[in-house]
Amino acid sequence: MHPVHLIAGDDDLLVQRATERLLASLTADDPELQVEVHDASQIEQLPELRTQSLFGGRVCAVVRGVQAPKFTLSAGLKGELEDYVAAPDPQAVLVLTAVAGERGKSSTGKIQKIKKGVEANGQVIEANAPPDWKDKDWAALVTAEFSRLGRRPGPGAVAAVMEHAG
């Protein structure tokens, strides 16, 4: 599994669902993985990932909101993120999330150096909404939400949700 992941998208819910799927996969691979979730706006520095836990087990830090459209990442945090993704600890996992402020705007525009480091040493996951005219992709999205809740919708149910949602 990659030591660094960047989940970027234009919709908060889709980024959240992609993060949930990634964390489920990581914890399935390592049930003792210790997951910590942080908001980038509320931390001044990157959580410690290079030091092993006293109890063994790997650490996974999720840092949400690294795109910073509404606030400015502290210079220290941005620098630490850039340095860490350039040379991540293979025993830890860092998951970064970025949501675009407006549809069509790049969610990673302000963090290009971080994105390049993730591309070199990890995985970038795009979690964008399908274009309005791709009904098949929207139907797949609606079906996935039903499945996530343990339901199996028929074509009529999916069509009704899509018609109601517009």
Tab-separated table of N, CA and C in Angstrom:
chain	number	residue	atom	x	y	z
A	1	MET	N	0.850	-1.181	0.000
A	1	MET	CA	0.000	0.000	0.000
A	1	MET	C	0.892	1.239	0.000
A	2	HIS	N	0.418	2.270	-0.671
A	2	HIS	CA	1.174	3.519	-0.775
A	2	HIS	C	1.256	4.219	0.578
A	3	PRO	N	2.378	4.910	0.866
A	3	PRO	CA	2.490	5.628	2.136
A	3	PRO	C	1.789	6.987	2.137
A	4	VAL	N	1.472	7.528	0.934
A	4	VAL	CA	0.833	8.840	0.843
A	4	VAL	C	-0.295	8.775	-0.182
A	5	HIS	N	-1.430	9.381	0.176
A	5	HIS	CA	-2.593	9.433	-0.724
A	5	HIS	C	-3.130	10.857	-0.722
A	6	LEU	N	-3.523	11.337	-1.891
A	6	LEU	CA	-4.212	12.614	-2.011
A	6	LEU	C	-5.547	12.332	-2.683
A	7	ILE	N	-6.630	12.661	-1.988
A	7	ILE	CA	-7.975	12.492	-2.543
A	7	ILE	C	-8.486	13.889	-2.864
A	8	ALA	N	-8.669	14.159	-4.162
A	8	ALA	CA	-9.071	15.483	-4.607
A	8	ALA	C	-10.351	15.377	-5.423
A	9	GLY	N	-11.237	16.339	-5.225
A	9	GLY	CA	-12.484	16.318	-5.976
A	9	GLY	C	-13.227	17.625	-5.884
A	10	ASP	N	-14.346	17.671	-6.604
A	10	ASP	CA	-15.130	18.901	-6.650
A	10	ASP	C	-16.373	18.841	-5.760
A	11	ASP	N	-16.541	17.743	-5.029
A	11	ASP	CA	-17.712	17.597	-4.179
A	11	ASP	C	-17.296	16.996	-2.843
A	12	ASP	N	-17.667	17.656	-1.773
A	12	ASP	CA	-17.280	17.234	-0.430
A	12	ASP	C	-17.724	15.799	-0.125
A	13	LEU	N	-18.956	15.462	-0.496
A	13	LEU	CA	-19.478	14.118	-0.221
A	13	LEU	C	-18.683	13.052	-0.981
A	14	LEU	N	-18.369	13.318	-2.243
A	14	LEU	CA	-17.617	12.336	-3.028
A	14	LEU	C	-16.206	12.150	-2.485
A	15	VAL	N	-15.579	13.226	-2.032
A	15	VAL	CA	-14.251	13.120	-1.414
A	15	VAL	C	-14.355	12.327	-0.115
A	16	GLN	N	-15.400	12.589	0.671
A	16	GLN	CA	-15.611	11.852	1.913
A	16	GLN	C	-15.810	10.357	1.644
A	17	ARG	N	-16.625	10.017	0.647
A	17	ARG	CA	-16.860	8.601	0.313
A	17	ARG	C	-15.575	7.931	-0.168
A	18	ALA	N	-14.786	8.623	-0.974
A	18	ALA	CA	-13.515	8.062	-1.439
A	18	ALA	C	-12.562	7.850	-0.262
A	19	THR	N	-12.585	8.770	0.698
A	19	THR	CA	-11.747	8.633	1.891
A	19	THR	C	-12.206	7.434	2.718
A	20	GLU	N	-13.511	7.270	2.882
A	20	GLU	CA	-14.047	6.123	3.621
A	20	GLU	C	-13.643	4.808	2.964
A	21	ARG	N	-13.723	4.738	1.621
A	21	ARG	CA	-13.331	3.511	0.910
A	21	ARG	C	-11.845	3.223	1.097
A	22	LEU	N	-11.021	4.265	1.007
A	22	LEU	CA	-9.579	4.081	1.179
A	22	LEU	C	-9.266	3.607	2.593
A	23	LEU	N	-9.857	4.236	3.603
A	23	LEU	CA	-9.598	3.832	4.991
A	23	LEU	C	-10.094	2.411	5.261
A	24	ALA	N	-11.220	2.027	4.668
A	24	ALA	CA	-11.715	0.654	4.821
A	24	ALA	C	-10.718	-0.332	4.222
A	25	SER	N	-10.157	0.012	3.078
A	25	SER	CA	-9.157	-0.851	2.436
A	25	SER	C	-7.886	-0.938	3.283
A	26	LEU	N	-7.448	0.201	3.807
A	26	LEU	CA	-6.230	0.215	4.632
A	26	LEU	C	-6.411	-0.595	5.914
A	27	THR	N	-7.560	-0.437	6.570
A	27	THR	CA	-7.778	-1.176	7.815
A	27	THR	C	-8.050	-2.655	7.551
A	28	ALA	N	-8.548	-2.998	6.369
A	28	ALA	CA	-8.708	-4.416	6.017
A	28	ALA	C	-7.336	-5.060	5.852
A	29	ASP	N	-6.390	-4.304	5.265
A	29	ASP	CA	-5.029	-4.813	5.095
A	29	ASP	C	-4.277	-4.877	6.423
A	30	ASP	N	-4.560	-3.928	7.312
A	30	ASP	CA	-3.873	-3.858	8.605
A	30	ASP	C	-4.902	-3.494	9.682
A	31	PRO	N	-5.565	-4.500	10.301
A	31	PRO	CA	-6.621	-4.221	11.277
A	31	PRO	C	-6.166	-3.412	12.492
A	32	GLU	N	-4.879	-3.388	12.769
A	32	GLU	CA	-4.379	-2.637	13.921
A	32	GLU	C	-3.935	-1.225	13.561
A	33	LEU	N	-4.208	-0.795	12.342
A	33	LEU	CA	-3.838	0.546	11.898
A	33	LEU	C	-4.552	1.580	12.768
A	34	GLN	N	-3.795	2.513	13.305
A	34	GLN	CA	-4.348	3.569	14.148
A	34	GLN	C	-4.610	4.793	13.276
A	35	VAL	N	-5.885	5.160	13.112
A	35	VAL	CA	-6.263	6.261	12.225
A	35	VAL	C	-6.566	7.504	13.062
A	36	GLU	N	-5.916	8.606	12.707
A	36	GLU	CA	-6.158	9.906	13.335
A	36	GLU	C	-6.645	10.855	12.252
A	37	VAL	N	-7.702	11.625	12.528
A	37	VAL	CA	-8.249	12.558	11.548
A	37	VAL	C	-8.044	13.982	12.064
A	38	HIS	N	-7.516	14.842	11.186
A	38	HIS	CA	-7.242	16.234	11.535
A	38	HIS	C	-7.765	17.144	10.436
A	39	ASP	N	-8.221	18.341	10.806
A	39	ASP	CA	-8.572	19.372	9.832
A	39	ASP	C	-7.361	20.277	9.663
A	40	ALA	N	-6.986	20.542	8.418
A	40	ALA	CA	-5.801	21.360	8.148
A	40	ALA	C	-5.919	22.751	8.772
A	41	SER	N	-7.145	23.261	8.886
A	41	SER	CA	-7.339	24.595	9.456
A	41	SER	C	-7.114	24.633	10.967
A	42	GLN	N	-7.051	23.466	11.607
A	42	GLN	CA	-6.943	23.425	13.063
A	42	GLN	C	-5.608	22.911	13.573
A	43	ILE	N	-4.682	22.632	12.658
A	43	ILE	CA	-3.365	22.159	13.105
A	43	ILE	C	-2.286	23.085	12.571
A	44	GLU	N	-1.238	23.239	13.345
A	44	GLU	CA	-0.118	24.093	12.957
A	44	GLU	C	1.009	23.300	12.310
A	45	GLN	N	1.045	22.000	12.613
A	45	GLN	CA	2.105	21.165	12.053
A	45	GLN	C	1.567	19.779	11.758
A	46	LEU	N	2.300	19.059	10.941
A	46	LEU	CA	1.913	17.709	10.557
A	46	LEU	C	1.973	16.785	11.771
A	47	PRO	N	0.974	15.927	11.957
A	47	PRO	CA	1.045	14.960	13.064
A	47	PRO	C	2.284	14.070	12.904
A	48	GLU	N	2.823	13.602	14.000
A	48	GLU	CA	4.038	12.785	13.969
A	48	GLU	C	3.769	11.448	13.296
A	49	LEU	N	4.493	11.181	12.219
A	49	LEU	CA	4.334	9.938	11.486
A	49	LEU	C	5.616	9.124	11.432
A	50	ARG	N	6.729	9.738	11.732
A	50	ARG	CA	8.017	9.052	11.591
A	50	ARG	C	8.426	8.266	12.833
A	51	THR	N	7.735	8.486	13.952
A	51	THR	CA	8.057	7.778	15.186
A	51	THR	C	7.071	6.639	15.384
A	52	GLN	N	7.566	5.446	15.627
A	52	GLN	CA	6.701	4.292	15.836
A	52	GLN	C	5.948	4.417	17.159
A	53	SER	N	4.755	3.870	17.182
A	53	SER	CA	3.934	3.856	18.382
A	53	SER	C	4.574	2.947	19.429
A	54	LEU	N	4.370	3.273	20.701
A	54	LEU	CA	4.880	2.425	21.783
A	54	LEU	C	4.238	1.041	21.760
A	55	PHE	N	3.040	0.955	21.228
A	55	PHE	CA	2.301	-0.294	21.223
A	55	PHE	C	2.426	-1.031	19.895
A	56	GLY	N	3.387	-0.614	19.071
A	56	GLY	CA	3.525	-1.232	17.754
A	56	GLY	C	2.464	-0.677	16.837
A	57	GLY	N	2.140	-1.365	15.805
A	57	GLY	CA	1.081	-0.919	14.902
A	57	GLY	C	1.464	0.314	14.119
A	58	ARG	N	0.895	0.404	12.952
A	58	ARG	CA	1.167	1.541	12.087
A	58	ARG	C	0.178	2.666	12.363
A	59	VAL	N	0.580	3.869	11.963
A	59	VAL	CA	-0.239	5.052	12.158
A	59	VAL	C	-0.676	5.579	10.798
A	60	CYS	N	-1.926	6.023	10.726
A	60	CYS	CA	-2.466	6.670	9.530
A	60	CYS	C	-3.017	8.024	9.964
A	61	ALA	N	-2.505	9.092	9.373
A	61	ALA	CA	-3.022	10.428	9.656
A	61	ALA	C	-3.788	10.917	8.441
A	62	VAL	N	-5.028	11.333	8.667
A	62	VAL	CA	-5.853	11.920	7.622
A	62	VAL	C	-5.883	13.417	7.891
A	63	VAL	N	-5.449	14.210	6.901
A	63	VAL	CA	-5.486	15.668	7.025
A	63	VAL	C	-6.468	16.172	5.983
A	64	ARG	N	-7.612	16.654	6.476
A	64	ARG	CA	-8.684	17.117	5.584
A	64	ARG	C	-8.526	18.599	5.284
A	65	GLY	N	-8.860	18.974	4.061
A	65	GLY	CA	-8.914	20.388	3.696
A	65	GLY	C	-7.582	21.026	3.375
A	66	VAL	N	-6.685	20.304	2.722
A	66	VAL	CA	-5.376	20.885	2.431
A	66	VAL	C	-5.386	21.853	1.257
A	67	GLN	N	-6.524	22.001	0.563
A	67	GLN	CA	-6.581	22.900	-0.581
A	67	GLN	C	-6.616	24.363	-0.172
A	68	ALA	N	-7.071	24.636	1.010
A	68	ALA	CA	-7.057	25.971	1.602
A	68	ALA	C	-7.725	27.069	0.778
A	69	PRO	N	-8.965	26.898	0.268
A	69	PRO	CA	-9.579	28.017	-0.434
A	69	PRO	C	-10.106	29.083	0.524
A	70	LYS	N	-10.498	28.688	1.730
A	70	LYS	CA	-11.111	29.629	2.659
A	70	LYS	C	-10.136	30.111	3.738
A	71	PHE	N	-8.993	29.484	3.834
A	71	PHE	CA	-8.000	29.885	4.817
A	71	PHE	C	-6.632	29.646	4.206
A	72	THR	N	-5.629	30.116	4.853
A	72	THR	CA	-4.280	29.924	4.355
A	72	THR	C	-3.596	28.869	5.213
A	73	LEU	N	-3.036	27.858	4.551
A	73	LEU	CA	-2.250	26.876	5.294
A	73	LEU	C	-1.079	27.605	5.923
A	74	SER	N	-0.780	27.299	7.153
A	74	SER	CA	0.375	27.933	7.761
A	74	SER	C	1.614	27.537	6.961
A	75	ALA	N	2.561	28.443	6.886
A	75	ALA	CA	3.780	28.171	6.113
A	75	ALA	C	4.478	26.928	6.640
A	76	GLY	N	4.445	26.760	7.960
A	76	GLY	CA	5.079	25.585	8.558
A	76	GLY	C	4.407	24.296	8.138
A	77	LEU	N	3.071	24.266	8.168
A	77	LEU	CA	2.336	23.057	7.792
A	77	LEU	C	2.530	22.748	6.312
A	78	LYS	N	2.422	23.770	5.459
A	78	LYS	CA	2.595	23.543	4.028
A	78	LYS	C	4.003	23.021	3.740
A	79	GLY	N	4.992	23.605	4.365
A	79	GLY	CA	6.372	23.150	4.181
A	79	GLY	C	6.579	21.717	4.665
A	80	GLU	N	6.006	21.399	5.822
A	80	GLU	CA	6.116	20.032	6.349
A	80	GLU	C	5.449	19.026	5.414
A	81	LEU	N	4.258	19.383	4.900
A	81	LEU	CA	3.569	18.488	3.972
A	81	LEU	C	4.409	18.259	2.717
A	82	GLU	N	4.960	19.344	2.159
A	82	GLU	CA	5.793	19.221	0.967
A	82	GLU	C	7.007	18.338	1.229
A	83	ASP	N	7.663	18.541	2.364
A	83	ASP	CA	8.843	17.733	2.709
A	83	ASP	C	8.469	16.272	2.933
A	84	TYR	N	7.366	16.048	3.644
A	84	TYR	CA	6.983	14.672	3.966
A	84	TYR	C	6.596	13.885	2.720
A	85	VAL	N	5.787	14.473	1.840
A	85	VAL	CA	5.365	13.723	0.655
A	85	VAL	C	6.535	13.468	-0.292
A	86	ALA	N	7.582	14.284	-0.213
A	86	ALA	CA	8.772	14.057	-1.037
A	86	ALA	C	9.566	12.855	-0.530
A	87	ALA	N	9.489	12.584	0.782
A	87	ALA	CA	10.218	11.449	1.366
A	87	ALA	C	9.385	10.862	2.504
A	88	PRO	N	8.300	10.144	2.176
A	88	PRO	CA	7.416	9.617	3.226
A	88	PRO	C	8.024	8.422	3.959
A	89	ASP	N	7.542	8.214	5.172
A	89	ASP	CA	7.926	7.043	5.955
A	89	ASP	C	7.116	5.853	5.447
A	90	PRO	N	7.768	4.797	4.998
A	90	PRO	CA	7.020	3.651	4.463
A	90	PRO	C	6.232	2.880	5.524
A	91	GLN	N	6.484	3.136	6.804
A	91	GLN	CA	5.772	2.449	7.874
A	91	GLN	C	4.510	3.179	8.315
A	92	ALA	N	4.287	4.374	7.772
A	92	ALA	CA	3.110	5.171	8.137
A	92	ALA	C	2.313	5.476	6.876
A	93	VAL	N	1.090	5.956	7.072
A	93	VAL	CA	0.228	6.327	5.948
A	93	VAL	C	-0.285	7.743	6.197
A	94	LEU	N	-0.169	8.589	5.178
A	94	LEU	CA	-0.700	9.938	5.233
A	94	LEU	C	-1.754	10.062	4.141
A	95	VAL	N	-2.957	10.487	4.532
A	95	VAL	CA	-4.048	10.700	3.587
A	95	VAL	C	-4.415	12.181	3.637
A	96	LEU	N	-4.344	12.849	2.496
A	96	LEU	CA	-4.686	14.259	2.381
A	96	LEU	C	-5.952	14.385	1.546
A	97	THR	N	-6.851	15.289	1.927
A	97	THR	CA	-8.050	15.513	1.123
A	97	THR	C	-8.116	16.979	0.703
A	98	ALA	N	-8.598	17.191	-0.524
A	98	ALA	CA	-8.742	18.538	-1.066
A	98	ALA	C	-10.047	18.604	-1.845
A	99	VAL	N	-10.873	19.604	-1.541
A	99	VAL	CA	-12.149	19.783	-2.227
A	99	VAL	C	-12.125	21.144	-2.913
A	100	ALA	N	-12.473	21.159	-4.199
A	100	ALA	CA	-12.508	22.413	-4.953
A	100	ALA	C	-13.581	23.323	-4.393
A	101	GLY	N	-13.314	24.601	-4.399
A	101	GLY	CA	-14.296	25.563	-3.911
A	101	GLY	C	-15.471	25.730	-4.848
A	102	GLU	N	-15.216	25.711	-6.166
A	102	GLU	CA	-16.279	25.867	-7.157
A	102	GLU	C	-16.137	24.758	-8.178
A	103	ARG	N	-17.242	24.318	-8.698
A	103	ARG	CA	-17.214	23.253	-9.709
A	103	ARG	C	-16.368	23.705	-10.898
A	104	GLY	N	-15.492	22.836	-11.325
A	104	GLY	CA	-14.638	23.144	-12.461
A	104	GLY	C	-13.295	23.730	-12.066
A	105	LYS	N	-13.169	24.244	-10.861
A	105	LYS	CA	-11.892	24.781	-10.407
A	105	LYS	C	-11.060	23.634	-9.856
A	106	SER	N	-9.772	23.668	-10.097
A	106	SER	CA	-8.893	22.599	-9.626
A	106	SER	C	-8.799	22.635	-8.105
A	107	SER	N	-8.998	21.482	-7.484
A	107	SER	CA	-8.908	21.412	-6.030
A	107	SER	C	-7.459	21.360	-5.577
A	108	THR	N	-6.538	21.172	-6.501
A	108	THR	CA	-5.130	21.054	-6.128
A	108	THR	C	-4.289	22.205	-6.657
A	109	GLY	N	-4.925	23.264	-7.146
A	109	GLY	CA	-4.190	24.380	-7.724
A	109	GLY	C	-3.176	25.008	-6.782
A	110	LYS	N	-3.530	25.167	-5.516
A	110	LYS	CA	-2.643	25.821	-4.559
A	110	LYS	C	-1.650	24.862	-3.913
A	111	ILE	N	-1.764	23.594	-4.209
A	111	ILE	CA	-0.877	22.613	-3.565
A	111	ILE	C	-0.155	21.754	-4.608
A	112	GLN	N	0.242	22.375	-5.715
A	112	GLN	CA	0.872	21.629	-6.802
A	112	GLN	C	2.124	20.877	-6.353
A	113	LYS	N	2.952	21.483	-5.506
A	113	LYS	CA	4.180	20.810	-5.057
A	113	LYS	C	3.835	19.572	-4.237
A	114	ILE	N	2.806	19.673	-3.405
A	114	ILE	CA	2.358	18.528	-2.619
A	114	ILE	C	1.821	17.453	-3.558
A	115	LYS	N	1.019	17.844	-4.539
A	115	LYS	CA	0.461	16.884	-5.486
A	115	LYS	C	1.565	16.159	-6.257
A	116	LYS	N	2.571	16.884	-6.699
A	116	LYS	CA	3.682	16.247	-7.428
A	116	LYS	C	4.422	15.246	-6.550
A	117	GLY	N	4.604	15.573	-5.268
A	117	GLY	CA	5.242	14.643	-4.343
A	117	GLY	C	4.407	13.392	-4.141
A	118	VAL	N	3.092	13.564	-4.050
A	118	VAL	CA	2.201	12.408	-3.893
A	118	VAL	C	2.241	11.552	-5.159
A	119	GLU	N	2.211	12.188	-6.323
A	119	GLU	CA	2.274	11.425	-7.576
A	119	GLU	C	3.553	10.599	-7.659
A	120	ALA	N	4.657	11.133	-7.138
A	120	ALA	CA	5.938	10.426	-7.190
A	120	ALA	C	6.028	9.305	-6.162
A	121	ASN	N	5.402	9.478	-5.008
A	121	ASN	CA	5.584	8.529	-3.904
A	121	ASN	C	4.303	7.895	-3.397
A	122	GLY	N	3.201	8.134	-4.051
A	122	GLY	CA	1.948	7.601	-3.533
A	122	GLY	C	0.881	7.522	-4.592
A	123	GLN	N	-0.330	7.902	-4.207
A	123	GLN	CA	-1.485	7.732	-5.065
A	123	GLN	C	-2.371	8.972	-4.999
A	124	VAL	N	-2.755	9.491	-6.164
A	124	VAL	CA	-3.723	10.581	-6.251
A	124	VAL	C	-5.039	9.964	-6.699
A	125	ILE	N	-6.089	10.205	-5.927
A	125	ILE	CA	-7.416	9.680	-6.236
A	125	ILE	C	-8.318	10.861	-6.579
A	126	GLU	N	-8.868	10.862	-7.785
A	126	GLU	CA	-9.798	11.914	-8.205
A	126	GLU	C	-11.218	11.477	-7.831
A	127	ALA	N	-11.943	12.341	-7.145
A	127	ALA	CA	-13.310	12.036	-6.713
A	127	ALA	C	-14.237	13.152	-7.182
A	128	ASN	N	-14.361	13.275	-8.493
A	128	ASN	CA	-15.173	14.338	-9.083
A	128	ASN	C	-16.556	13.823	-9.465
A	129	ALA	N	-17.524	14.724	-9.430
A	129	ALA	CA	-18.878	14.384	-9.880
A	129	ALA	C	-18.855	14.212	-11.397
A	130	PRO	N	-19.662	13.292	-11.905
A	130	PRO	CA	-19.719	13.121	-13.362
A	130	PRO	C	-20.315	14.357	-14.029
A	131	PRO	N	-20.022	14.564	-15.305
A	131	PRO	CA	-20.669	15.684	-16.012
A	131	PRO	C	-22.188	15.488	-16.026
A	132	ASP	N	-22.915	16.585	-16.084
A	132	ASP	CA	-24.374	16.535	-16.036
A	132	ASP	C	-24.979	15.642	-17.111
A	133	TRP	N	-24.371	15.562	-18.272
A	133	TRP	CA	-24.934	14.815	-19.387
A	133	TRP	C	-24.606	13.325	-19.363
A	134	LYS	N	-23.844	12.843	-18.390
A	134	LYS	CA	-23.494	11.417	-18.319
A	134	LYS	C	-24.432	10.701	-17.346
A	135	ASP	N	-25.643	10.422	-17.826
A	135	ASP	CA	-26.660	9.790	-16.989
A	135	ASP	C	-26.209	8.439	-16.449
A	136	LYS	N	-25.469	7.682	-17.243
A	136	LYS	CA	-25.007	6.362	-16.819
A	136	LYS	C	-24.081	6.469	-15.599
A	137	ASP	N	-23.189	7.468	-15.604
A	137	ASP	CA	-22.277	7.671	-14.474
A	137	ASP	C	-23.038	8.129	-13.230
A	138	TRP	N	-24.043	8.991	-13.419
A	138	TRP	CA	-24.857	9.427	-12.281
A	138	TRP	C	-25.653	8.244	-11.708
A	139	ALA	N	-26.160	7.393	-12.589
A	139	ALA	CA	-26.902	6.220	-12.126
A	139	ALA	C	-25.980	5.303	-11.315
A	140	ALA	N	-24.736	5.166	-11.754
A	140	ALA	CA	-23.768	4.349	-11.012
A	140	ALA	C	-23.492	4.953	-9.636
A	141	LEU	N	-23.430	6.280	-9.566
A	141	LEU	CA	-23.202	6.965	-8.299
A	141	LEU	C	-24.366	6.736	-7.339
A	142	VAL	N	-25.593	6.859	-7.841
A	142	VAL	CA	-26.788	6.635	-7.016
A	142	VAL	C	-26.832	5.177	-6.549
A	143	THR	N	-26.541	4.247	-7.452
A	143	THR	CA	-26.535	2.824	-7.107
A	143	THR	C	-25.483	2.530	-6.035
A	144	ALA	N	-24.324	3.163	-6.130
A	144	ALA	CA	-23.262	2.963	-5.136
A	144	ALA	C	-23.702	3.446	-3.751
A	145	GLU	N	-24.441	4.555	-3.708
A	145	GLU	CA	-24.939	5.048	-2.414
A	145	GLU	C	-25.932	4.069	-1.804
A	146	PHE	N	-26.829	3.520	-2.624
A	146	PHE	CA	-27.755	2.500	-2.126
A	146	PHE	C	-26.968	1.295	-1.610
A	147	SER	N	-25.990	0.848	-2.377
A	147	SER	CA	-25.187	-0.326	-2.001
A	147	SER	C	-24.441	-0.085	-0.697
A	148	ARG	N	-23.934	1.132	-0.528
A	148	ARG	CA	-23.212	1.479	0.698
A	148	ARG	C	-24.105	1.298	1.927
A	149	LEU	N	-25.398	1.493	1.730
A	149	LEU	CA	-26.366	1.349	2.815
A	149	LEU	C	-26.968	-0.053	2.884
A	150	GLY	N	-26.417	-0.980	2.082
A	150	GLY	CA	-26.889	-2.361	2.104
A	150	GLY	C	-28.166	-2.581	1.320
A	151	ARG	N	-28.469	-1.718	0.384
A	151	ARG	CA	-29.694	-1.818	-0.416
A	151	ARG	C	-29.348	-2.146	-1.860
A	152	ARG	N	-30.276	-2.799	-2.538
A	152	ARG	CA	-30.135	-3.099	-3.962
A	152	ARG	C	-31.281	-2.437	-4.704
A	153	PRO	N	-31.040	-1.260	-5.278
A	153	PRO	CA	-32.133	-0.550	-5.938
A	153	PRO	C	-32.435	-1.131	-7.320
A	154	GLY	N	-33.679	-1.068	-7.693
A	154	GLY	CA	-34.064	-1.435	-9.048
A	154	GLY	C	-33.869	-0.229	-9.958
A	155	PRO	N	-33.949	-0.441	-11.259
A	155	PRO	CA	-33.774	0.680	-12.195
A	155	PRO	C	-34.790	1.799	-11.972
A	156	GLY	N	-35.993	1.436	-11.552
A	156	GLY	CA	-37.011	2.444	-11.299
A	156	GLY	C	-36.651	3.348	-10.132
A	157	ALA	N	-36.076	2.770	-9.090
A	157	ALA	CA	-35.687	3.553	-7.915
A	157	ALA	C	-34.560	4.526	-8.267
A	158	VAL	N	-33.584	4.046	-9.020
A	158	VAL	CA	-32.467	4.905	-9.430
A	158	VAL	C	-32.988	6.045	-10.309
A	159	ALA	N	-33.863	5.709	-11.268
A	159	ALA	CA	-34.430	6.736	-12.147
A	159	ALA	C	-35.230	7.762	-11.352
A	160	ALA	N	-35.986	7.311	-10.340
A	160	ALA	CA	-36.779	8.233	-9.526
A	160	ALA	C	-35.889	9.179	-8.738
A	161	VAL	N	-34.815	8.667	-8.166
A	161	VAL	CA	-33.892	9.528	-7.416
A	161	VAL	C	-33.257	10.546	-8.351
A	162	MET	N	-32.814	10.091	-9.524
A	162	MET	CA	-32.181	11.014	-10.467
A	162	MET	C	-33.152	12.075	-10.968
A	163	GLU	N	-34.396	11.692	-11.220
A	163	GLU	CA	-35.387	12.667	-11.688
A	163	GLU	C	-35.697	13.676	-10.596
A	164	HIS	N	-35.806	13.209	-9.363
A	164	HIS	CA	-36.106	14.104	-8.247
A	164	HIS	C	-34.936	15.067	-7.999
A	165	ALA	N	-33.712	14.555	-8.099
A	165	ALA	CA	-32.540	15.381	-7.832
A	165	ALA	C	-32.252	16.358	-8.977
A	166	GLY	N	-32.737	16.054	-10.153
A	166	GLY	CA	-32.525	16.959	-11.282
A	166	GLY	C	-31.312	16.601	-12.018
